PDB file of C-alpha atoms in Angstrom:
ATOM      1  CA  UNK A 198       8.932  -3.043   0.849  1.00  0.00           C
ATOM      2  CA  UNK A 199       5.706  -4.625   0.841  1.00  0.00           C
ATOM      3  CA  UNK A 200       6.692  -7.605   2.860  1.00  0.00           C
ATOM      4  CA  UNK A 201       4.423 -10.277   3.879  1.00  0.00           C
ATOM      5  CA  UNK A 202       3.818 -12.491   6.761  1.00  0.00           C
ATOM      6  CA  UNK A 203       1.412 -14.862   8.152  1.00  0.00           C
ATOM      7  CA  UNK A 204       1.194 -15.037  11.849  1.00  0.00           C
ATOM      8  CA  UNK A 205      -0.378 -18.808  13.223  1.00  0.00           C
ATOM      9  CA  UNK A 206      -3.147 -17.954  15.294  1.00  0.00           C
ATOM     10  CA  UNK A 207      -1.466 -19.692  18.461  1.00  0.00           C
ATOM     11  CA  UNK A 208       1.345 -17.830  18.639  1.00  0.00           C
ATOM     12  CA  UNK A 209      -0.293 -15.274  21.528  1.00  0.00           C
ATOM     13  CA  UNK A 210      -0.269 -16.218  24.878  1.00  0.00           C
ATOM     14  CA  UNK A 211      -0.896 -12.602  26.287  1.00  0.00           C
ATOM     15  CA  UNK A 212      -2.246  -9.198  25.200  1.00  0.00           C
ATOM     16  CA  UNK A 213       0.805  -7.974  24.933  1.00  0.00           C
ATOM     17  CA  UNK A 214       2.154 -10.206  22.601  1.00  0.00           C
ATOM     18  CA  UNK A 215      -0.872  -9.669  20.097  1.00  0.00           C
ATOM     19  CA  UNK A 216       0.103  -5.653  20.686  1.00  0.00           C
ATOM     20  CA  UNK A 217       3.911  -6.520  19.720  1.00  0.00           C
ATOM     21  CA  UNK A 218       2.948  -8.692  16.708  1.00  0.00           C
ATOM     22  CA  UNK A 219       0.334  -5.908  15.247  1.00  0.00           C
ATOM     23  CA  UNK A 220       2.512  -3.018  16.035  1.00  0.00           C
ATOM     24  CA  UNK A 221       5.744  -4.580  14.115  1.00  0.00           C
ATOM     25  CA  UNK A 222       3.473  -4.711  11.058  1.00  0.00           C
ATOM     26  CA  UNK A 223       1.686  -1.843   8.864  1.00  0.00           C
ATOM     27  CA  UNK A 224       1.934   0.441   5.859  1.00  0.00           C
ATOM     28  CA  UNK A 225       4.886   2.894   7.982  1.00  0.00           C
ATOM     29  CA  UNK A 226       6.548  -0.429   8.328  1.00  0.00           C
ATOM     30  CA  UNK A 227       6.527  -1.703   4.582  1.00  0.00           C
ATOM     31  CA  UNK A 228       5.690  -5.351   5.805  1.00  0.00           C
ATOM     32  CA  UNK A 229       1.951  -7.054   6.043  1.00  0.00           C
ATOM     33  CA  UNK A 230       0.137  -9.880   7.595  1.00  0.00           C
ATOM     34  CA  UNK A 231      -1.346 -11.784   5.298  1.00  0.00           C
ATOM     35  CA  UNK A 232      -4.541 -13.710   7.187  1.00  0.00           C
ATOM     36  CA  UNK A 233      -3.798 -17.429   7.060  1.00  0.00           C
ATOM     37  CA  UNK A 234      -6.245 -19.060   7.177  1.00  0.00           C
ATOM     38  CA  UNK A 235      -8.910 -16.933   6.011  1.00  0.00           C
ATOM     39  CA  UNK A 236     -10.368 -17.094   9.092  1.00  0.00           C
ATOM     40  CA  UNK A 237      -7.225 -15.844  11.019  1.00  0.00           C
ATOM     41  CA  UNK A 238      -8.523 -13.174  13.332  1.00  0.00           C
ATOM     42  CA  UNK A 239     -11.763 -15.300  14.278  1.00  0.00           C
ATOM     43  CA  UNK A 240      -9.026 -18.247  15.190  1.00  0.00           C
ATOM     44  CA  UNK A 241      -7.085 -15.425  17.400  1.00  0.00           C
ATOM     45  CA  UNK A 242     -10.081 -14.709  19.739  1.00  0.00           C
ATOM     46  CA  UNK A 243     -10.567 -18.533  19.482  1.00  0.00           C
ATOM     47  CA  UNK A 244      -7.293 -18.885  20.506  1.00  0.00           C
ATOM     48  CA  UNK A 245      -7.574 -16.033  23.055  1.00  0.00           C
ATOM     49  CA  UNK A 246     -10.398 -17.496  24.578  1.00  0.00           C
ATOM     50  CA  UNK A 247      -8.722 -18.005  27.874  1.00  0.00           C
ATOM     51  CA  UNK A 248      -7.205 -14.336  28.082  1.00  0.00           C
ATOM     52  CA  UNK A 249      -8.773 -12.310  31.182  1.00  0.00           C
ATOM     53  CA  UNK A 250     -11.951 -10.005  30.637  1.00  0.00           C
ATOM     54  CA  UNK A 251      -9.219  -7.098  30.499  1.00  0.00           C
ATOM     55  CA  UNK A 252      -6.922  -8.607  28.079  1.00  0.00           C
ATOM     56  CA  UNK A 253      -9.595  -9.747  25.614  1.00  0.00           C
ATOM     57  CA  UNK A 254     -10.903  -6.196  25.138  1.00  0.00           C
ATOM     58  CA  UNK A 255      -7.584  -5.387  24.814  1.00  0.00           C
ATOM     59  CA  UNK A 256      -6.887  -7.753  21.719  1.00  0.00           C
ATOM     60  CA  UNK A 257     -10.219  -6.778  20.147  1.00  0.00           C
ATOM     61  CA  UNK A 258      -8.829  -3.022  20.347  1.00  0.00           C
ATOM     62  CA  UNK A 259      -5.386  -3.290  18.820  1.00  0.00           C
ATOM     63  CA  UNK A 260      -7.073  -6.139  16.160  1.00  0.00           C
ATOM     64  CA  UNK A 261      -9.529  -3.702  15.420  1.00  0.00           C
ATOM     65  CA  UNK A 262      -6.938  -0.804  15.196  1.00  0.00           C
ATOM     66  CA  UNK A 263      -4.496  -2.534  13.192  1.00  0.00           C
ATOM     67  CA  UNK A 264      -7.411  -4.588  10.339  1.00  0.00           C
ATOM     68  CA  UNK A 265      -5.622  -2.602   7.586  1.00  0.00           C
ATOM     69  CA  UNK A 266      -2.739  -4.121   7.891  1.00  0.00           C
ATOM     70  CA  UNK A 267      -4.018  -7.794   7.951  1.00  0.00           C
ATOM     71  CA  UNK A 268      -4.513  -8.185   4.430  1.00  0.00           C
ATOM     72  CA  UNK A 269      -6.979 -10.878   3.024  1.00  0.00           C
ATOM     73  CA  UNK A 270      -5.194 -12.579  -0.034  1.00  0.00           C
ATOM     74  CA  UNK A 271      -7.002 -15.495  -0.366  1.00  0.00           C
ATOM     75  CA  UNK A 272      -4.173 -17.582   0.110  1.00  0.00           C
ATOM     76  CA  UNK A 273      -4.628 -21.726  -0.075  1.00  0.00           C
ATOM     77  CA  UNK A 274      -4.684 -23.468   3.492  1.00  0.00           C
ATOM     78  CA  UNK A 275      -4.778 -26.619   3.343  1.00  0.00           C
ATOM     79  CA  UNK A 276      -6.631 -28.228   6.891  1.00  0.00           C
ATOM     80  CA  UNK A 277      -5.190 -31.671   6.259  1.00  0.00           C
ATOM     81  CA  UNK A 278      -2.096 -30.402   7.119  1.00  0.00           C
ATOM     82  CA  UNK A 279      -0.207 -28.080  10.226  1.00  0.00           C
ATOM     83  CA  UNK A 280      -0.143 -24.061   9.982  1.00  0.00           C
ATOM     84  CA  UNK A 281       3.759 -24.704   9.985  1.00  0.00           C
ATOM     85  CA  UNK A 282       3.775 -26.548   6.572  1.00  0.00           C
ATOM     86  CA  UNK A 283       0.948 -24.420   4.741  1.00  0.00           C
ATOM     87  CA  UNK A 284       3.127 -21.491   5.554  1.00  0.00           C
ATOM     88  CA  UNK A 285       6.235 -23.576   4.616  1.00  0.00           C
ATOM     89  CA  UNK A 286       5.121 -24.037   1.044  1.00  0.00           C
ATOM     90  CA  UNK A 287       3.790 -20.255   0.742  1.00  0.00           C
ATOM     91  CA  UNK A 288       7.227 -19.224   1.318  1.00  0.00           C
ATOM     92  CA  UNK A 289       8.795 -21.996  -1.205  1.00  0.00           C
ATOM     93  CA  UNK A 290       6.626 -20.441  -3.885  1.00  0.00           C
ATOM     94  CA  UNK A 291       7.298 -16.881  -3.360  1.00  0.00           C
ATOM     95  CA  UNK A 292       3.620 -16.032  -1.737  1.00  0.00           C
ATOM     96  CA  UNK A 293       4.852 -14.887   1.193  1.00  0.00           C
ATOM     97  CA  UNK A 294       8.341 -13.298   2.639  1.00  0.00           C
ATOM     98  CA  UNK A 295       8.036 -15.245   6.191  1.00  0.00           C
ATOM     99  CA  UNK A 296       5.666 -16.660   8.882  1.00  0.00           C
ATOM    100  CA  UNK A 297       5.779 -16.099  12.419  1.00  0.00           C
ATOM    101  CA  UNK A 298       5.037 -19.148  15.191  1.00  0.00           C
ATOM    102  CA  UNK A 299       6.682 -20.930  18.153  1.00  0.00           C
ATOM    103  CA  UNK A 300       6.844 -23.872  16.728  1.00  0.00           C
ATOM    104  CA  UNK A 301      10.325 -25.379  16.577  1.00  0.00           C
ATOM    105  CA  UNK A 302      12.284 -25.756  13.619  1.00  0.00           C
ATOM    106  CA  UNK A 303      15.429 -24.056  11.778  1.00  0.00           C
ATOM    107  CA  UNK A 304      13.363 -23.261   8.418  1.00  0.00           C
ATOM    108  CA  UNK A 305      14.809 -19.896   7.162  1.00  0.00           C
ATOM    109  CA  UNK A 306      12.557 -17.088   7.345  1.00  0.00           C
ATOM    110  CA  UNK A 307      10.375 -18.807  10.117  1.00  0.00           C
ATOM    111  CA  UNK A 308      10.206 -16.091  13.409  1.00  0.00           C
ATOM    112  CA  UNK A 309       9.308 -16.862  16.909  1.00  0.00           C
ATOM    113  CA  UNK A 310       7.733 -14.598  19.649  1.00  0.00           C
ATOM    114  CA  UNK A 311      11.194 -13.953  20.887  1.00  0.00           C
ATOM    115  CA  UNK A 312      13.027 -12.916  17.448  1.00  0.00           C
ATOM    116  CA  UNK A 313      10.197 -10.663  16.883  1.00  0.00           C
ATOM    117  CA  UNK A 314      10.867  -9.053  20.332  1.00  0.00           C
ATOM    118  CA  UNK A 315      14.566  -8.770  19.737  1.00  0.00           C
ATOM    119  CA  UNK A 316      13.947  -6.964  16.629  1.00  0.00           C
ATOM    120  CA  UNK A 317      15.074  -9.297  14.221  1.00  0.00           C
ATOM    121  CA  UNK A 318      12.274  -9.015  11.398  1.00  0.00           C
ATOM    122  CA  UNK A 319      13.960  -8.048   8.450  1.00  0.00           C
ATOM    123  CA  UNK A 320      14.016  -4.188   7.966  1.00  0.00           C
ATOM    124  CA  UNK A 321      11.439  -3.460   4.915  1.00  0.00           C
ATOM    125  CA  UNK A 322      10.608   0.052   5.137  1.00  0.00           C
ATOM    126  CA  UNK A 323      12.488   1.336   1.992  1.00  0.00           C
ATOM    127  CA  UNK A 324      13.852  -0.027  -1.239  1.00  0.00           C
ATOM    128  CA  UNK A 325      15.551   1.189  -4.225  1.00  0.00           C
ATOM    129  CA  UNK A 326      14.704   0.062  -7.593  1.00  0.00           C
ATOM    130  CA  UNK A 327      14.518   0.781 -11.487  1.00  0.00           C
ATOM    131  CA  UNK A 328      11.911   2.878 -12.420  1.00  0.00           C
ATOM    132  CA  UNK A 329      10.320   1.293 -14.694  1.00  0.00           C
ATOM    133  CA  UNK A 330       6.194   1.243 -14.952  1.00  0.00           C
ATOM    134  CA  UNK A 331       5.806  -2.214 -13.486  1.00  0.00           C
ATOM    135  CA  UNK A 332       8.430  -1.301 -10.273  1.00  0.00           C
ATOM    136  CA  UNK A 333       6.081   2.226  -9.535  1.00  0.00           C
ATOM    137  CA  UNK A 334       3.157   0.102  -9.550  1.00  0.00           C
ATOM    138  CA  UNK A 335       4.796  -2.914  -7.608  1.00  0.00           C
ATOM    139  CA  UNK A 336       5.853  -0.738  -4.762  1.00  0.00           C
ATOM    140  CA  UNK A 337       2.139   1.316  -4.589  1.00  0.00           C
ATOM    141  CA  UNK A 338       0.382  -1.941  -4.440  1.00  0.00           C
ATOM    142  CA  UNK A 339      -0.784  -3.145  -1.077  1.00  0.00           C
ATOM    143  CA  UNK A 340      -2.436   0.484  -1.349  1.00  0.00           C
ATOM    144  CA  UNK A 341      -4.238   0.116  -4.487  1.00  0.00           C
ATOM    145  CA  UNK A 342      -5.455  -2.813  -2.732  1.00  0.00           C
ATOM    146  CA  UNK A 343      -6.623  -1.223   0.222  1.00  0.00           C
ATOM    147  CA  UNK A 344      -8.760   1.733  -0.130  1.00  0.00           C
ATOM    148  CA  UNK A 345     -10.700   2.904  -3.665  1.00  0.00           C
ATOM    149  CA  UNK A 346      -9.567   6.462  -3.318  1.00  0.00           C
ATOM    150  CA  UNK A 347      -5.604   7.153  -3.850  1.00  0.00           C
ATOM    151  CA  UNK A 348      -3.718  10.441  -3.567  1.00  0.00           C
ATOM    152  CA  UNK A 349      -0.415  10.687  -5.844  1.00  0.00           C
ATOM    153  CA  UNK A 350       1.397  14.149  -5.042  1.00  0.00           C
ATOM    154  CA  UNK A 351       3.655  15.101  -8.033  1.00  0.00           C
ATOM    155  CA  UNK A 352       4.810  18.628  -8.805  1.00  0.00           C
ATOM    156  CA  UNK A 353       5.881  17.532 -12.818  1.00  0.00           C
ATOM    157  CA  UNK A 354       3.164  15.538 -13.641  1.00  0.00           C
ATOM    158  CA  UNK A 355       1.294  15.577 -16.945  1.00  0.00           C
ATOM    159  CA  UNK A 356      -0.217  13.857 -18.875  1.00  0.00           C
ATOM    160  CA  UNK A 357       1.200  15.047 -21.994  1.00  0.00           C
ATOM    161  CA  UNK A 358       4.696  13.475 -20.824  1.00  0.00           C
ATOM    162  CA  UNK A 359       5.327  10.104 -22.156  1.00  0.00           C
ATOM    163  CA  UNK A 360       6.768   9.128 -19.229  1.00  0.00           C
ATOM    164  CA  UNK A 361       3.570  10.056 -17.276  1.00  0.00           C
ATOM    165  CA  UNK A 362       1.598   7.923 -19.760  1.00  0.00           C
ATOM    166  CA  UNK A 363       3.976   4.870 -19.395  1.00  0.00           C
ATOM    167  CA  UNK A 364       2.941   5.034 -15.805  1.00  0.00           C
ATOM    168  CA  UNK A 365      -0.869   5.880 -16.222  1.00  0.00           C
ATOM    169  CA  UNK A 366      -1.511   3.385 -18.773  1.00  0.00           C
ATOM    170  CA  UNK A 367       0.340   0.790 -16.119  1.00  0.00           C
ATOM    171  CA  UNK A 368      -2.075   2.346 -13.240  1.00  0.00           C
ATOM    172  CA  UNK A 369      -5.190   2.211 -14.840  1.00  0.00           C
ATOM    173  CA  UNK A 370      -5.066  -1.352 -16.154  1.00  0.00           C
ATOM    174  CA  UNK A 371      -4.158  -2.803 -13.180  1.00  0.00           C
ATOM    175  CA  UNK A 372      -6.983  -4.967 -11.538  1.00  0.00           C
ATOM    176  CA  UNK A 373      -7.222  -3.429  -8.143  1.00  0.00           C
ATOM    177  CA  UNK A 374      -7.885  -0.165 -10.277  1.00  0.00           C
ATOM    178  CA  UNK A 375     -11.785  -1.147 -10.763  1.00  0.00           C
ATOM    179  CA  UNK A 376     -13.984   1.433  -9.332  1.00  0.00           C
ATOM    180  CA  UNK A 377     -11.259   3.180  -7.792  1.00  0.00           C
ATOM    181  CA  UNK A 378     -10.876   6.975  -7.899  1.00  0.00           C
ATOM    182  CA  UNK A 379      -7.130   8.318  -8.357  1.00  0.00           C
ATOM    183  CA  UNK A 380      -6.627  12.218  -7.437  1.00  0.00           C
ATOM    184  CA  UNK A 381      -3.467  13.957  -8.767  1.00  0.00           C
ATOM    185  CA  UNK A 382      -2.137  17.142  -6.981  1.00  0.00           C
ATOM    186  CA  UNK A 383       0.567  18.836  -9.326  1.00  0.00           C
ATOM    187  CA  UNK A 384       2.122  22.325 -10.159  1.00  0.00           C
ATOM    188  CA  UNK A 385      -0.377  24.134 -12.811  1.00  0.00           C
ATOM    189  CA  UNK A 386       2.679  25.415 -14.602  1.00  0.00           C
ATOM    190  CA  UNK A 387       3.783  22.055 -15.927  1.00  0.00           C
ATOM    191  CA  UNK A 388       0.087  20.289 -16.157  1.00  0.00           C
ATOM    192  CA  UNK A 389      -1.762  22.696 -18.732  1.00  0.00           C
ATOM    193  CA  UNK A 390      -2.037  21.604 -21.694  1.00  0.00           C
ATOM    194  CA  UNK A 391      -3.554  23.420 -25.436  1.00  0.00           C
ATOM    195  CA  UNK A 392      -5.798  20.192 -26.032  1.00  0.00           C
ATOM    196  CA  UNK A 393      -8.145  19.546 -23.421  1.00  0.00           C
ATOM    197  CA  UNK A 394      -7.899  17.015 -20.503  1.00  0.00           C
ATOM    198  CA  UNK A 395     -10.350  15.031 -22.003  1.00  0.00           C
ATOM    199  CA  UNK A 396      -8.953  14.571 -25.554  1.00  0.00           C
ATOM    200  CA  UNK A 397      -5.309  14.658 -24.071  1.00  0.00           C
ATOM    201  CA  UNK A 398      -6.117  11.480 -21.791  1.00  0.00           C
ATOM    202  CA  UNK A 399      -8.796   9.317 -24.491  1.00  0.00           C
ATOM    203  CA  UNK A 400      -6.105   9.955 -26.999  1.00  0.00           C
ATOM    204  CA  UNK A 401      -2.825   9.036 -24.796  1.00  0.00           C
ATOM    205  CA  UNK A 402      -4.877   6.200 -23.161  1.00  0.00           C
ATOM    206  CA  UNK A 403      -6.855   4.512 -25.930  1.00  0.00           C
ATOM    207  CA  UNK A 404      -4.668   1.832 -26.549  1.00  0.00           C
ATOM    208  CA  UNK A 405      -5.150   0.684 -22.797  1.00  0.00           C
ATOM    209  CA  UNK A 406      -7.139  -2.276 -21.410  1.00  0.00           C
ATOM    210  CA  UNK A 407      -8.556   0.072 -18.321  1.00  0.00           C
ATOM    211  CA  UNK A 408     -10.062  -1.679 -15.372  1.00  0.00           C
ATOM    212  CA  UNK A 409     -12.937   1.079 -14.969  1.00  0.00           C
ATOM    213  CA  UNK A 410     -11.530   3.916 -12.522  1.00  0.00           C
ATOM    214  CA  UNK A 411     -11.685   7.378 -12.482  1.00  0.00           C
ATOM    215  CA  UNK A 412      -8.530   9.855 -12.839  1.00  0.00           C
ATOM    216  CA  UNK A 413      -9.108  13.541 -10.982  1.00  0.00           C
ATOM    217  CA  UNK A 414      -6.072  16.445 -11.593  1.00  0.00           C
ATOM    218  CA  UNK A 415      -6.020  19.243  -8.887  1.00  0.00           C
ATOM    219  CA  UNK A 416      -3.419  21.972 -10.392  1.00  0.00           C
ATOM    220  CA  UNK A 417      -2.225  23.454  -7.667  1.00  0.00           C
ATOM    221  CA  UNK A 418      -0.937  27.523  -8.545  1.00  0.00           C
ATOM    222  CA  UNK A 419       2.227  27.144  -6.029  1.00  0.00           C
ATOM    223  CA  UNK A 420       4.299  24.709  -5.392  1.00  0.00           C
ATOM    224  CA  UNK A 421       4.729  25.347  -1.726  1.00  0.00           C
ATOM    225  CA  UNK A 422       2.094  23.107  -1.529  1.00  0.00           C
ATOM    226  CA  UNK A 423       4.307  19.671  -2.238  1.00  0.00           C
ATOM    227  CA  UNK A 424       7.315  19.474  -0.661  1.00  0.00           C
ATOM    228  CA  UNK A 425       7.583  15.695  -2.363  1.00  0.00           C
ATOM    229  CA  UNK A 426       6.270  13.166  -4.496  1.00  0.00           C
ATOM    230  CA  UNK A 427       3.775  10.492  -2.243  1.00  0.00           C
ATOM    231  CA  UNK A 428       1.771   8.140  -2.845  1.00  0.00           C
ATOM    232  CA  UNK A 429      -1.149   7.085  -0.371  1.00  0.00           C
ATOM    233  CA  UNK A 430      -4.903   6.433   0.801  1.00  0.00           C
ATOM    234  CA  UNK A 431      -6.465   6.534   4.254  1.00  0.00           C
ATOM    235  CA  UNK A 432      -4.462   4.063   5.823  1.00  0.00           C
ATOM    236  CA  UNK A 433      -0.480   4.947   4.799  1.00  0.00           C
ATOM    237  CA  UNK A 434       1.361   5.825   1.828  1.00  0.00           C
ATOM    238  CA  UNK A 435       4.874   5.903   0.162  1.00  0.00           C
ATOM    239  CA  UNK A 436       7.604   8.308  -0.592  1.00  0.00           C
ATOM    240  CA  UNK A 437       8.815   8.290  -3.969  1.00  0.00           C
ATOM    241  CA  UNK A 438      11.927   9.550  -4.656  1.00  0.00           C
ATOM    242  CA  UNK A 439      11.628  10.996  -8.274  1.00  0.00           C
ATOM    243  CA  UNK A 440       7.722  10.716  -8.646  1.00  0.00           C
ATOM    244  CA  UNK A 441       5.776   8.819 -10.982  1.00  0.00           C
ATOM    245  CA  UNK A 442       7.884   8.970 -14.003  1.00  0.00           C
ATOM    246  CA  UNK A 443       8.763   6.109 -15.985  1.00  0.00           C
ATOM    247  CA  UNK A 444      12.727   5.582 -16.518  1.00  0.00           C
ATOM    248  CA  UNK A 445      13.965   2.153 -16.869  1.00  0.00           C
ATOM    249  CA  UNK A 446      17.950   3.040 -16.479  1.00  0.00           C
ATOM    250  CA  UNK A 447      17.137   5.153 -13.402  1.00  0.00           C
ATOM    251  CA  UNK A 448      17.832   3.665  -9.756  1.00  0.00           C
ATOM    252  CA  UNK A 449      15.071   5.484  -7.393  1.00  0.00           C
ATOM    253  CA  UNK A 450      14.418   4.843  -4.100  1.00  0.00           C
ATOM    254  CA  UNK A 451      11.111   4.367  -2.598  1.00  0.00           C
ATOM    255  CA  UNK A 452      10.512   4.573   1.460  1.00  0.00           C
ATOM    256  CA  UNK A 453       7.244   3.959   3.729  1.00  0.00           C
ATOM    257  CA  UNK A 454       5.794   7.597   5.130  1.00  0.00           C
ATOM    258  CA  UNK A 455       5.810   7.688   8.889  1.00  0.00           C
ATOM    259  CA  UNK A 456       2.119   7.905  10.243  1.00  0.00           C
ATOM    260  CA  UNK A 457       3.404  11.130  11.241  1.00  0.00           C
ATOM    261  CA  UNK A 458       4.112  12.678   7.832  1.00  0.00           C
ATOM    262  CA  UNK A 459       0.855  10.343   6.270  1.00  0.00           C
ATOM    263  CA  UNK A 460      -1.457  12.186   8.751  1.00  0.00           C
ATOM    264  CA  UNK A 461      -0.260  15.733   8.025  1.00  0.00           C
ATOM    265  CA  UNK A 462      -0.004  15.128   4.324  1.00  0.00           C
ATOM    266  CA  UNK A 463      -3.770  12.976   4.000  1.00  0.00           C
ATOM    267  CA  UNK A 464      -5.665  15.630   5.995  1.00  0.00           C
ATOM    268  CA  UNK A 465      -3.680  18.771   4.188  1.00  0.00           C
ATOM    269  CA  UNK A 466      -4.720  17.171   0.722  1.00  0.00           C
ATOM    270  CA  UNK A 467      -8.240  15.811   2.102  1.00  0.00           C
ATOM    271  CA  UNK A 468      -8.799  19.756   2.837  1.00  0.00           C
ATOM    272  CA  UNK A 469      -7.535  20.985  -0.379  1.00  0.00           C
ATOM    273  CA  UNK A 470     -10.447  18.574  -2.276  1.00  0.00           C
ATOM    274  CA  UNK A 471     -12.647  20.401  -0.144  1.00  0.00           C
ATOM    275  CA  UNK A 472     -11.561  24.008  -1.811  1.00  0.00           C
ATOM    276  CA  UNK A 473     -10.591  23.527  -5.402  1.00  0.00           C
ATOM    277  CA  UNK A 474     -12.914  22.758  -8.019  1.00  0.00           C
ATOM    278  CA  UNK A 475     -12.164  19.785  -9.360  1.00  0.00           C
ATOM    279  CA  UNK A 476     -12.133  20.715 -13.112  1.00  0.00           C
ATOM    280  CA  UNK A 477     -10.393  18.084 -14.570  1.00  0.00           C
ATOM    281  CA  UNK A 478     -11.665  14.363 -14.701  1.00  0.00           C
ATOM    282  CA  UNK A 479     -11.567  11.378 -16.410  1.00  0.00           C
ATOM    283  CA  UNK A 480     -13.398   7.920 -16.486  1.00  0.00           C
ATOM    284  CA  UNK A 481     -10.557   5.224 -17.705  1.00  0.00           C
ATOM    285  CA  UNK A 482     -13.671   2.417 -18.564  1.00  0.00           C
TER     286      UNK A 482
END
């Protein structure tokens, strides 16, 4: 999961092609575009200059539709040399899974127009993994990076469970937490706690280098209200098979939502914000 690609700018020589590319990438696919260079969507229209009046409205729709799943990284681009080899060397040091162009060449993990069409982009929309504090995180991050409000759905969490805490204390110190708001829906029976939420969290989380982000607990009176344990923002989210506790001898598997499922599940939650008081919050600074 979490895969990620660069596209080169020239690879489009039709709408359709930029509609293929976009639509084989996203957060219900578990693989990315990274932009490379930074300015990779300005070089598409660039590139797409020559496109009919038809077709250029039509790759300014699906680029605009699919944004959240180019993802800005930052990544070093060297001018002085060709898209192929900047891409080359991302891939040697472990910054990116693959790159997509026409150029030719029998580099592994290099994709043309034509393997893309065939379906032969490597399947990336689950994994299974050790549960330990850094794998949860690793396989939530492209959305901690991408919105600064996050939804974790978790019938047994608590805060008073150590292996809760492993994973909080791993959440809130990591850097895309900053000014981020995290909102927990669990089952009230196994949140409440005799020491306040307050005290329970300073205390369990004083030790922690927190990047400034706020924690928000919905207890939820039924359970009939999660029917599994999901992590996601605005934009797409991930199943996780045993939740959000921390076990490092325990194989889990983790698997992209389906924008189906992501839809019904963000606006169901996004509604239940709207009716519970939120009693119970914290500021992790």
């Amino acid at each position: 999961m979490n895969k990620l690609y660069s596209a080169s700018p020239k690879i489009f020589s039709n709408a359709n092609e930029v509609g293929m590319v976009l639509n084989s990438f996203g957060f219900d696919k578990g693989r990315f575009l990274v932009a490379l260079p930074k300015a990779f969507i300005r070089d598409v229209f660039d590139n797409t200059a020559g496109f009919t009046e038809m077709e250029a409205k039509r790759v300014k729709t699906l680029i605009e539709k699919h944004k959240y799943a180019i993802l800005k990284l930052g990544l070093p681009y060297d001018s002085d040399r060709s898209w192929v080899d900047n891409a080359l060397t991302l891939i040697e040091e472990q910054r990116l899974d693959g790159a997509l162009c026409n150029d030719e060449t029998d580099a592994a993990r290099l994709f043309n127009i034509h393997a893309i069409a065939d379906g032969h982009l490597p399947v990336s929309d689950g994994a299974r993994d050790y549960a330990t504090a850094d794998n949860i995180i690793k396989h939530m991050s492209i959305i901690l990076k991408t919105s600064q409000e996050v939804f974790f759905v978790d019938p047994y969490f608590s805060p008073g469970k150590e292996k809760y805490i492993k994973f909080l204390k791993a959440l809130v110190s990591h850097p895309d937490s900053k000014d981020t708001r995290y909102v927990f829906f669990c089952n009230k029976d196994h949140f409440e706690k005799k020491e306040s939420f307050d005290s329970l969290m300073r205390r369990q989380l004083l030790d922690c280098p927190a990047a400034g982000c706020e924690i928000i607990v919905y207890p939820l009176t039924s359970g009939a209200e999660m029917h599994g344990r999901y992590v996601f923002n605005i934009h797409g989210g991930v199943d996780y098979d045993k939740g959000f506790q921390v076990d490092d001898d325990a194989l889990v598997d983790f698997s992209a939502m389906p924008k189906v499922l992501h839809s019904s599940y963000f606006d169901q939650y996004s509604a239940l914000m709207k009716k519970e008081a939120a009693k119970y919050r914290y500021h992790a600074n």
